[in-house]
Short mmCIF file of C-alpha atoms in Angstrom, two decimals:
data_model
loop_
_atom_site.label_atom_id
_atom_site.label_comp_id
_atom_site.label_asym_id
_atom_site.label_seq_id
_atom_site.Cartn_x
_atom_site.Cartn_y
_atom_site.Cartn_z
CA UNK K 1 89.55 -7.81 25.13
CA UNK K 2 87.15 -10.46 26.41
CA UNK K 3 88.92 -11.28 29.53
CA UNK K 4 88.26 -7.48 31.01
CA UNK K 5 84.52 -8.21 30.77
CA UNK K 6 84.77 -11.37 32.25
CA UNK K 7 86.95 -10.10 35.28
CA UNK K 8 84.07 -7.35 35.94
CA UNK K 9 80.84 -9.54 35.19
CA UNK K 10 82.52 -12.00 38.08
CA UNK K 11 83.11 -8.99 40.62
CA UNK K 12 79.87 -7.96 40.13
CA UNK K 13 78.34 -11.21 40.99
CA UNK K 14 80.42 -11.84 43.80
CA UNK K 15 78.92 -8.10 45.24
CA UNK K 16 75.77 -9.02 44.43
CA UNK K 17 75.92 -12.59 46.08
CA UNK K 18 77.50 -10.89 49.57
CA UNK K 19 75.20 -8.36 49.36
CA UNK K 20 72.43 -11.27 49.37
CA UNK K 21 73.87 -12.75 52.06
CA UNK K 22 74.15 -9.81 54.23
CA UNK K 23 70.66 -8.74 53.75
CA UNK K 24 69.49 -12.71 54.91
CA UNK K 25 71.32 -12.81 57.80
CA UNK K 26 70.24 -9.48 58.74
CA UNK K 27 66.98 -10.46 58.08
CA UNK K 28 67.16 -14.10 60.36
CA UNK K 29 68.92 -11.92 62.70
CA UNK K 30 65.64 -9.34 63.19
CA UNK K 31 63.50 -12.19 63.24
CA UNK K 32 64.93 -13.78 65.85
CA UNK K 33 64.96 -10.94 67.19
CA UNK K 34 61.95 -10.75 67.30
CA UNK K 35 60.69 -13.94 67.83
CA UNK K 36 62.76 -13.89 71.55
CA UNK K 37 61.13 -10.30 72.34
CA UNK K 38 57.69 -11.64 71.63
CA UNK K 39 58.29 -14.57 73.83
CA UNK K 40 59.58 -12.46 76.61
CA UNK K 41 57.07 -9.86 76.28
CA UNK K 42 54.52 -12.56 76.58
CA UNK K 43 56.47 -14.30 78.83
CA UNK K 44 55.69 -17.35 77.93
CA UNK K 45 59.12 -18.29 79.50
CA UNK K 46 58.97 -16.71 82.51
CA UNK K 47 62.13 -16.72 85.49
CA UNK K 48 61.09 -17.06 89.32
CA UNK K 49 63.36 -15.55 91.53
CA UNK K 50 64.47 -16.69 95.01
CA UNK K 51 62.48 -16.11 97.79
CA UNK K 52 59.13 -14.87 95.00
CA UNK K 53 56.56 -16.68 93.80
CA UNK K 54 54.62 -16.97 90.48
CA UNK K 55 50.84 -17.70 90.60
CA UNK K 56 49.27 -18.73 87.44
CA UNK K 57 46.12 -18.87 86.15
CA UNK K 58 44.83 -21.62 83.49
CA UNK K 59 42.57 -22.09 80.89
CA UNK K 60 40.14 -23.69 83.30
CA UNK K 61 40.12 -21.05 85.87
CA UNK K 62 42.20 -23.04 88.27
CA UNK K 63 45.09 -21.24 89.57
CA UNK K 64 48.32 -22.58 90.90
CA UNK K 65 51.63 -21.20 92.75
CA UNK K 66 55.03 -22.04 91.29
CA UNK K 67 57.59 -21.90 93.65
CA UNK K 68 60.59 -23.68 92.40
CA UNK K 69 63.39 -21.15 91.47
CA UNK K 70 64.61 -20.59 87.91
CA UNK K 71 63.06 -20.99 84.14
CA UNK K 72 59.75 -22.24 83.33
CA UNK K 73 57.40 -22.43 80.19
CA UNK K 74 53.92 -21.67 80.40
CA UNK K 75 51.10 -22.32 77.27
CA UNK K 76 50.33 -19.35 75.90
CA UNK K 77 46.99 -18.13 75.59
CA UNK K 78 45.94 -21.15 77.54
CA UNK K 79 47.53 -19.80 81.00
CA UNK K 80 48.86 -16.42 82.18
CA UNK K 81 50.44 -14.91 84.92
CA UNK K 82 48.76 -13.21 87.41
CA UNK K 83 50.53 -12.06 90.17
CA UNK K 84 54.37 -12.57 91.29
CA UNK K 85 54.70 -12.78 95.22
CA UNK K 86 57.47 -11.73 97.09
CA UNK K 87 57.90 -14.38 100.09
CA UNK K 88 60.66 -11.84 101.55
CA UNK K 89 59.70 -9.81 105.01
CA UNK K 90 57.63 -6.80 103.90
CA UNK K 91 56.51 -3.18 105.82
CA UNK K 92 52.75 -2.03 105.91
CA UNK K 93 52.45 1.43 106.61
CA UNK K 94 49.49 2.81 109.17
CA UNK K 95 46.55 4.49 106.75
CA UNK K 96 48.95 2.45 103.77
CA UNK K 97 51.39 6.23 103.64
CA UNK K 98 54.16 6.42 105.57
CA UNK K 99 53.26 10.36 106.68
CA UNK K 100 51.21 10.38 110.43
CA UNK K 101 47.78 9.88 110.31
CA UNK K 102 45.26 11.86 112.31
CA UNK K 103 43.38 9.74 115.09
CA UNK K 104 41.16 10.97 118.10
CA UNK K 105 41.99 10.02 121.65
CA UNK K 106 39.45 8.79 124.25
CA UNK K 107 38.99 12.10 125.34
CA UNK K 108 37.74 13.77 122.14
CA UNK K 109 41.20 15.03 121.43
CA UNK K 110 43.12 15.22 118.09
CA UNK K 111 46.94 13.61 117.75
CA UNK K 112 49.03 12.35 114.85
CA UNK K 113 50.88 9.18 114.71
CA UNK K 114 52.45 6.40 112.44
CA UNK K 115 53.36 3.07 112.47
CA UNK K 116 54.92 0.52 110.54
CA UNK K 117 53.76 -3.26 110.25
CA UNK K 118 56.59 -6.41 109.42
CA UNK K 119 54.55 -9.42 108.36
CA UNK K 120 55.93 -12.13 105.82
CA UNK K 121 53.79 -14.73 103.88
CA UNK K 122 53.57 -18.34 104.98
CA UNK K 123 50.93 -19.67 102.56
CA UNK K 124 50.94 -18.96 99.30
CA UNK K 125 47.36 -20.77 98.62
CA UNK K 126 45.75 -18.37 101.50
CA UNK K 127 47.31 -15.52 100.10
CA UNK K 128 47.21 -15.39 96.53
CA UNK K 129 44.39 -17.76 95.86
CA UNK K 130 42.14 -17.61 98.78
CA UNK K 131 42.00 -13.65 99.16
CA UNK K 132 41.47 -11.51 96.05
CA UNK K 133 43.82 -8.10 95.99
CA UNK K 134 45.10 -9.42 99.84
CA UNK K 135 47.24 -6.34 100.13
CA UNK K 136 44.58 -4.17 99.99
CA UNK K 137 42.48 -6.42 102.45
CA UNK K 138 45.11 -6.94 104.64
CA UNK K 139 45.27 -3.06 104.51
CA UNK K 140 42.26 -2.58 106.29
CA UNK K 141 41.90 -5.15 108.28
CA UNK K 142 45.49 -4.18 109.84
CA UNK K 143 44.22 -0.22 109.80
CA UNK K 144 41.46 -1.30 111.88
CA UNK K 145 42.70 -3.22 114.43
CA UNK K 146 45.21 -0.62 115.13
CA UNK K 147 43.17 2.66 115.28
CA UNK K 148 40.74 0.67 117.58
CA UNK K 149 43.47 -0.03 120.05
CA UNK K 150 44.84 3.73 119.66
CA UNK K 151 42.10 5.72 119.59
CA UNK K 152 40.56 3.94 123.01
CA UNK K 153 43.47 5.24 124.75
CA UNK K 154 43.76 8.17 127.11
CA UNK K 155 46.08 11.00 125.98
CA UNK K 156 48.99 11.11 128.49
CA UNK K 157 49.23 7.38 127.68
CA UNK K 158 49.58 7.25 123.67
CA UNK K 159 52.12 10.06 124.97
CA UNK K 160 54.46 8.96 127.41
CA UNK K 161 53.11 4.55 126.68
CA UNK K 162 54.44 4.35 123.79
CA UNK K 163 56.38 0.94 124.36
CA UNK K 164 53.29 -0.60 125.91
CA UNK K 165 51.08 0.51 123.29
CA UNK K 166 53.38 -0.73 120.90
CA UNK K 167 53.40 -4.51 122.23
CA UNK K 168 49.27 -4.15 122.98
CA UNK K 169 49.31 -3.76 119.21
CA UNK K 170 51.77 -5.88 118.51
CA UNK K 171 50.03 -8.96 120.24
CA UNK K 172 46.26 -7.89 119.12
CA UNK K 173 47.88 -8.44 115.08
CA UNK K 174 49.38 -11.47 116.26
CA UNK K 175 46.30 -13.39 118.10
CA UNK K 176 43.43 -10.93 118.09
CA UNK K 177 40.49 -11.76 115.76
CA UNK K 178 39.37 -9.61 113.43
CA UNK K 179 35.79 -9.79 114.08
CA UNK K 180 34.66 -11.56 116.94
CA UNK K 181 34.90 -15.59 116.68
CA UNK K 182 36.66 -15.19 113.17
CA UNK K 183 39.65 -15.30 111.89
CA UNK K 184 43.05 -13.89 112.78
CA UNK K 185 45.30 -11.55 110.39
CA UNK K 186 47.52 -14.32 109.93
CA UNK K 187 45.19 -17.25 109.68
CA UNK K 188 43.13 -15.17 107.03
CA UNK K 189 45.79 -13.88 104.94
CA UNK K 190 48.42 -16.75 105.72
CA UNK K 191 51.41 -14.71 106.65
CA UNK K 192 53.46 -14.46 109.98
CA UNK K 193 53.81 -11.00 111.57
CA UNK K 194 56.92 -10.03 112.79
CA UNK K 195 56.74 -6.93 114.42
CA UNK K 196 55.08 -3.74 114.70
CA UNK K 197 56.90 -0.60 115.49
CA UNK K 198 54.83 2.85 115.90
CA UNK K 199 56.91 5.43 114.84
CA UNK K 200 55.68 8.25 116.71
CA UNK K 201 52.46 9.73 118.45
CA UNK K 202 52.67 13.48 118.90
CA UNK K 203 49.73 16.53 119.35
CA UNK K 204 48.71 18.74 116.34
CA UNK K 205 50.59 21.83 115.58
CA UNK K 206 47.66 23.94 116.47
CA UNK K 207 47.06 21.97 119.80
CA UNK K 208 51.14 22.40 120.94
CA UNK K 209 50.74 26.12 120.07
CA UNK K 210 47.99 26.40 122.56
CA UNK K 211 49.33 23.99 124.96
CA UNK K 212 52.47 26.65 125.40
CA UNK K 213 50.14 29.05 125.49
CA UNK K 214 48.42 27.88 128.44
CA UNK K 215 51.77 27.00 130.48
CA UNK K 216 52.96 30.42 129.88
CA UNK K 217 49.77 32.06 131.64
CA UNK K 218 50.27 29.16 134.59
CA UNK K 219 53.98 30.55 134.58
CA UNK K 220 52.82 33.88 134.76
CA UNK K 221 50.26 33.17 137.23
CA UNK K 222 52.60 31.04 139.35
CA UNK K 223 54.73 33.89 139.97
CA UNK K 224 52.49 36.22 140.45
CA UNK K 225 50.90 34.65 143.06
CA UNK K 226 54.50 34.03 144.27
CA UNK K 227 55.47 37.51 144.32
CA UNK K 228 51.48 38.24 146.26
CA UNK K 229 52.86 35.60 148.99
CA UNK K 230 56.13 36.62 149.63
CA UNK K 231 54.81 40.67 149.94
CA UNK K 232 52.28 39.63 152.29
CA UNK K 233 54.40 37.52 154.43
CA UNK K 234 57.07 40.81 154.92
CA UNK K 235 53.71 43.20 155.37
CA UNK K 236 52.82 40.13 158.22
CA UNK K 237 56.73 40.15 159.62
CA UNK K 238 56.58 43.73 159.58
CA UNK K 239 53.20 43.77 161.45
CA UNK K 240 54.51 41.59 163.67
CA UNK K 241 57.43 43.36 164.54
CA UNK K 242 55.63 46.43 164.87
CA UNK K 243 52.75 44.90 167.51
CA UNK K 244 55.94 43.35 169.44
CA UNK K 245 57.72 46.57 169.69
CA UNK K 246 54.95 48.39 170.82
CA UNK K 247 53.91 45.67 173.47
CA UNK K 248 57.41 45.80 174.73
CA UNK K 249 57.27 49.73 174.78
CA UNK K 250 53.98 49.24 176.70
CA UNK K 251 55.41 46.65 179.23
CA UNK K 252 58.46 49.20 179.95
CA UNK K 253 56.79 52.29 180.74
CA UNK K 254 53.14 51.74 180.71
CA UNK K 255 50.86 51.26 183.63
CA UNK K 256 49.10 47.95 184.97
CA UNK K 257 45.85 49.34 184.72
CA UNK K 258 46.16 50.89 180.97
CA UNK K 259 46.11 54.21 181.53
CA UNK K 260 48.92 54.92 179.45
CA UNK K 261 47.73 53.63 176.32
CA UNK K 262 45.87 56.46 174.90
CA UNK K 263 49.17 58.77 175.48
CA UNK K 264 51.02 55.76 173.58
CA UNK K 265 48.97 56.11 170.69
CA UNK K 266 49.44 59.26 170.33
CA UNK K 267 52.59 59.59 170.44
CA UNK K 268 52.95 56.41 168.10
CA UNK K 269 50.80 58.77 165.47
CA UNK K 270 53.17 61.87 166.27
CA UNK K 271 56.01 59.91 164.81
CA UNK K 272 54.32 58.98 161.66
CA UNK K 273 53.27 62.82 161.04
CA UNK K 274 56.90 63.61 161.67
CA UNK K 275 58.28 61.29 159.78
CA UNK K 276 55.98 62.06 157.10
CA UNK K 277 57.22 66.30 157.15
CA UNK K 278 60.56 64.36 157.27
CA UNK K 279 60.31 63.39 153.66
CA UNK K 280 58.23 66.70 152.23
CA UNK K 281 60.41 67.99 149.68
CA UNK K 282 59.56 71.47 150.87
CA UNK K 283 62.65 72.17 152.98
CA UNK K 284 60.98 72.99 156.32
CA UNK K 285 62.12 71.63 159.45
CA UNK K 286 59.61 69.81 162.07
CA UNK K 287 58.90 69.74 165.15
CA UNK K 288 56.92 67.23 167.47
CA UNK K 289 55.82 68.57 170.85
CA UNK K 290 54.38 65.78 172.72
CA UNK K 291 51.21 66.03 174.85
CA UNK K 292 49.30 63.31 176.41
CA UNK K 293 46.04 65.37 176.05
CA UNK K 294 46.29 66.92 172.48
CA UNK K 295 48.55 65.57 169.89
CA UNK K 296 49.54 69.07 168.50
CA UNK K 297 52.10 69.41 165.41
CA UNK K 298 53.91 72.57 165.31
CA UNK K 299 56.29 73.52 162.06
CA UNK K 300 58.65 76.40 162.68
CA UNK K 301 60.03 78.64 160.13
CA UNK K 302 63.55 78.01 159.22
CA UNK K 303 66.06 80.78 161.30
CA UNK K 304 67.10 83.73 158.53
CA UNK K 305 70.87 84.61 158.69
CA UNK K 306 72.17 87.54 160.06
#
């Protein structure tokens, strides 16, 4: 009888002892946990990647780039991080969107373009501790520059020049100052540009529509005149040919003094009235009697049948 009891009171012990343990561990297990996500959320061990750069700022305001790659520790508190740099090549888009952007030509007129800016940095000191938010400087700085160069440019050029537009721009970013006797883009924001591509320079929608427009009414126009040239050069041949046969009609059986003009004439005109009853639709025949005095036209009646 008094060994049952004992058997249970140990199992029961033994469950409650595990039971103990498993809640402890789980509980050193949290707050470990815990204590590693606080630490990386705070990152007061903090990783820097190759080819990026971590600056930090201390206590004291100073402010310092860490470049060596892998782990690090940082105070917390006492220092944080401010900004990780990439040092890999990056793009800048023209107006900072990589849609067109509207610009206006030197002669007043509206066009679209886009263009696309390589640069990497070189200095991290210049950068990140010298320039405050130098993206968005270098933004406008770079948007400036460019639009200058674009916008004092004749239309047919930003057209059809694109490739020697793009190296204008391409050396202006490299060497250019920004303002007159000051700095360059690169020796402000210590970075190297690589290259500038511009992506495309085209009219407005609007602008095209009308342009088509207005070469369709030169088409038209073109062939009207066309057609207006080519029907008075056969009135002209036809003129000619007309003045040349009557001249030779003249030379064959005129007279050297002239006299034989007048009866030309008129018989010239007899021909065109005849010709004209030729075509009347009426069904009467014509006749031409010729007379060098009076041009007379006389139309018979057609013969009746027997």
């Amino acid at each position: 009888m008094t060994t049952e009891p004992s058997a249970k009171f140990v199992r029961r012990a033994f469950v409650r002892t595990a039971l103990r343990r498993t809640i402890g561990i789980g509980l050193l297990i949290g707050l470990v946990y815990g204590l590693v996500a606080l630490v990386y959320a705070s990152r007061t061990i903090y990783k820097v990647k190759l080819n990026y750069a971590v600056v930090l700022e201390k206590l004291g305001g100073q402010r310092q780039a860490i470049t060596e790659v892998g782990w690090h520790f940082r105070l917390p508190y006492f220092t944080r991080i401010e900004q990780e740099v990439p040092l890999m090549n990056q793009q800048m888009h023209l107006g900072g969107q990589a849609e067109p952007m509207r610009i206006i030509s030197k002669e007043n007129v509206a066009l679209w373009t886009s263009g696309v800016m390589t640069y990497r940095i070189r200095d991290l000191h210049q950068w990140a501790i010298e320039n405050l938010d130098a993206h968005r400087l270098l933004q406008a700085d770079y948007d400036g520059i460019v639009k200058d160069i674009l916008q004092a440019q004749e239309v047919d050029r930003l057209v059809s020049g694109r490739e020697r537009i793009k190296e204008e721009i391409y050396r202006a970013l490299k060497s250019r100052p920004v303002n007159e006797g000051g700095p360059t883009l690169e020796q402000k924001y210590g970075i190297e540009v690589v290259s500038f591509v511009l992506k495309e320079t085209r009219f407005g929608d609007k602008l095209v529509a009308a342009t088509e427009e207005k070469k369709r009414r030169e088409l038209i126009a073109e062939a009207e005149n066309y057609a207006a040239d080519q029907e008075a050069s056969r009135i002209r041949k036809l003129y000619r040919a007309y003045t040349e046969s009557i001249r030779e009609l003249q030379r064959t059986v005129g007279r050297p003094d002239g006299s034989t003009d007048v009866a030309l004439l008129n018989f010239l005109a007899q021909q065109k009235w005849a010709t004209a009853y030729e075509k009347n639709p009426g069904g009467r025949s014509t006749v031409v009697i010729q007379n060098t005095e009076v041009p007379p036209a006389l139309t018979l009646p057609q013969a009746q049948e027997p």
